[in-house]
């Protein structure tokens, strides 16, 4: 770029006509005034008729006259001057003399004309416009004139440090500092308190600048980035979302913004379920959002990173009717259509991925047509700014959106300084007395700024306790590839203005997470009904067996089977069958609060039923084994006890087993009572709806140490079952009339033990499958009971029916008039009585045999004496025959008499087994 002087020197030397270049023709000065051509001499002005583009002229008036209309005009590329439709003229001013006596107050400003955010390109002209209007106002600072001293900070803290030094240590003294860029404002605001300087920023959004302890004299007309958060929270509440996710670029401004959002949503009862961050590559963070089922996602990142994020969003299909993205609203309107070599997604892909997202943007231009403190509407301000910019494209001019904030910053400063004049005058102070050591004037300016409240071109200007601007937030939604305004939110008034034109891909706003419908799994009612029928029939069978046993308790065959133990078995079987009903009752039948009572019924009915039914059978087999399977040398010692098996011992054994169960169950219920728990299963997706999941639930009866208690109970019962199997096997060949059904009992024990040992571990494995678990447990109970009742009672019924034994026994009982002779004691006494009678008969017979034997011996001796005398006479004629011994056969007793050589039949030689034979 050539300087104006160099250009005109070139033109004059080479006789080049400026009309051949693009520019603006020189215009006539106003009456009683002239035009000041910056950088040109009078001779150069006379030689040219065309001025170059961007050249500025300034109108001046003679004497005590002032300019009415535009004071400065700028050459535009189209060959016209700015504000060409408004005439400038000179008129006599009422305070012309006073204006010449105005004292200047200097503002030190840093405008970033280049760098990361070249906001000074539009903010500087906007601030200059405000200064011109303020200095021309007679009601604002009439005795003072504001002058701007500015430098290009390039949005660089290092460069700004040097410029700040120049501002502070170069005359004149600056009353206020006006930086832009958050990083530059942080540096300036932290150092300004050392010089008692107020800092008023127009372009800083970092939430860190809201720290009053660190930045005690800082104000800003640019709202904090955290101002988006109240709007977001209000939208979350409007659409009834209680769970959100976040993804952020790891920079200080976004981290602090997210920390503030986290605090606000926590106060509103909203949960941040997923929080992801990235430095340069968002691929992993987006995948984590997808994996953790994030639905409502707040994205905090710059525009370049936004394209990277949504390219990954397209790849992961993290968009559509189930998702809503919240982005920052200060991106360019076509940010997703800009070609970016760092991503491998097409414009069509990006357009598809970003459709429907919502943006929140601070309102930097008043949407209402009102005239504020500067007597300009927002649209009039934009027109004046466009003229001052010379028709440049706003999208290519840095800081164009923030220009109203810079304009209102100058007005906020002017109004605050104007407000301090009277208080300072009352204290004998003046604004021009300010220096870097004067704290009183700084305190007055701080107080005036802190209470500022006026209508500006950016809206209502007011500062919060942290010095940040309170402003309205614009809410937009991308609809069909373009942004549409859907509402405004005023966080200071907590007022949401909603247009009602929001559009959703689905029927409405999506859910904040997959809708989970809790569904309890209940037992199949058909299975429950079928098993209940079998259990009911089993109870009827138990009643029939119990009635039969009680009715025929006087029958000798029934008495020899220990009927009272059989009665206990029948009662225990019925209790076990009754446990099937509470075993199948669940939340389908009763309220959840009543479920613990059902749990108690299950435990007690099944536990006591098992103890009675199996305990009575175990007692029989135990005593049979104890009395009839001992070694030979121990049998003699137990002959008496085998004859006298007292019933109370049997009942005591059953009572011990029952008491152990009752005691253990009571300790269980007192120490660790049963309660209801709910088991959650893997969520299931129904067909046809992608946004709903079914959460299956199953109710269980359990306690805190359920496994420990089950281990104790199962261990004890298992040992009883194994011992019962062993005893049944040992006594399979024993035959006794005392317990005549012990073989049937052994068969029942086999079946019960096998079914219990199979069912117990299987039901523990199948606890999560309510139908299978109930079927195994209930059918095991039903089959065990049926087998036990049939094996124990049906053979007795068959015998009594087919042989008619109960009739003969009843007739005998009627004849004798008493039924006491049929019990074991009566039979025992009768047998002993008969045994004594038989022993007397045997003794008498032995005496008779002894007498007969003596007679036989005497007779034989007499015969032997007679035989030698007759033999002597015969020896004289005949030789005597050889002597011969008596024939042994002749000495045998006659038929029907006992042999003397045999052992005598005495009381000691009577075996127990001969007693029934003798009786018969």
mmCIF file of N, CA and C in Angstrom, residues 520-525 528 584-591 595 699:
data_model
loop_
_atom_site.group_PDB
_atom_site.id
_atom_site.type_symbol
_atom_site.label_atom_id
_atom_site.label_comp_id
_atom_site.label_asym_id
_atom_site.label_seq_id
_atom_site.Cartn_x
_atom_site.Cartn_y
_atom_site.Cartn_z
ATOM 1 N N UNK A 520 -41.504 -56.556 34.995
ATOM 2 C CA UNK A 520 -41.241 -57.673 35.889
ATOM 3 C C UNK A 520 -41.565 -58.991 35.193
ATOM 4 N N UNK A 521 -40.703 -59.948 35.427
ATOM 5 C CA UNK A 521 -40.950 -61.293 34.935
ATOM 6 C C UNK A 521 -41.745 -62.054 35.979
ATOM 7 N N UNK A 522 -42.901 -62.551 35.568
ATOM 8 C CA UNK A 522 -43.746 -63.307 36.475
ATOM 9 C C UNK A 522 -43.814 -64.766 36.043
ATOM 10 N N UNK A 523 -44.178 -65.604 36.997
ATOM 11 C CA UNK A 523 -44.296 -67.036 36.739
ATOM 12 C C UNK A 523 -45.436 -67.295 35.765
ATOM 13 N N UNK A 524 -45.216 -68.253 34.895
ATOM 14 C CA UNK A 524 -46.263 -68.638 33.944
ATOM 15 C C UNK A 524 -47.492 -69.117 34.716
ATOM 16 N N UNK A 525 -48.611 -68.478 34.456
ATOM 17 C CA UNK A 525 -49.822 -68.822 35.188
ATOM 18 C C UNK A 525 -50.345 -70.206 34.821
ATOM 19 N N UNK A 528 -48.253 -72.537 36.883
ATOM 20 C CA UNK A 528 -48.644 -72.439 38.283
ATOM 21 C C UNK A 528 -49.968 -73.145 38.531
ATOM 22 N N UNK A 584 -45.199 -70.309 44.248
ATOM 23 C CA UNK A 584 -45.580 -69.775 42.937
ATOM 24 C C UNK A 584 -46.225 -68.413 42.981
ATOM 25 N N UNK A 585 -46.417 -67.847 44.179
ATOM 26 C CA UNK A 585 -47.019 -66.512 44.294
ATOM 27 C C UNK A 585 -45.932 -65.465 44.117
ATOM 28 N N UNK A 586 -46.173 -64.464 43.270
ATOM 29 C CA UNK A 586 -45.222 -63.378 43.037
ATOM 30 C C UNK A 586 -45.972 -62.068 42.894
ATOM 31 N N UNK A 587 -45.297 -61.063 42.348
ATOM 32 C CA UNK A 587 -45.911 -59.741 42.216
ATOM 33 C C UNK A 587 -47.133 -59.702 41.328
ATOM 34 N N UNK A 588 -47.380 -60.751 40.582
ATOM 35 C CA UNK A 588 -48.588 -60.805 39.754
ATOM 36 C C UNK A 588 -49.838 -60.989 40.604
ATOM 37 N N UNK A 589 -49.677 -61.545 41.801
ATOM 38 C CA UNK A 589 -50.828 -61.838 42.642
ATOM 39 C C UNK A 589 -50.956 -60.900 43.827
ATOM 40 N N UNK A 590 -49.853 -60.439 44.377
ATOM 41 C CA UNK A 590 -49.891 -59.626 45.590
ATOM 42 C C UNK A 590 -49.055 -58.374 45.402
ATOM 43 N N UNK A 591 -49.254 -57.424 46.318
ATOM 44 C CA UNK A 591 -48.445 -56.201 46.309
ATOM 45 C C UNK A 591 -47.050 -56.509 46.815
ATOM 46 N N UNK A 595 -44.842 -59.219 49.906
ATOM 47 C CA UNK A 595 -44.008 -60.304 49.410
ATOM 48 C C UNK A 595 -43.134 -60.933 50.500
ATOM 49 N N UNK A 699 -38.215 -60.670 40.958
ATOM 50 C CA UNK A 699 -38.210 -60.554 42.411
ATOM 51 C C UNK A 699 -37.723 -61.861 43.035
#
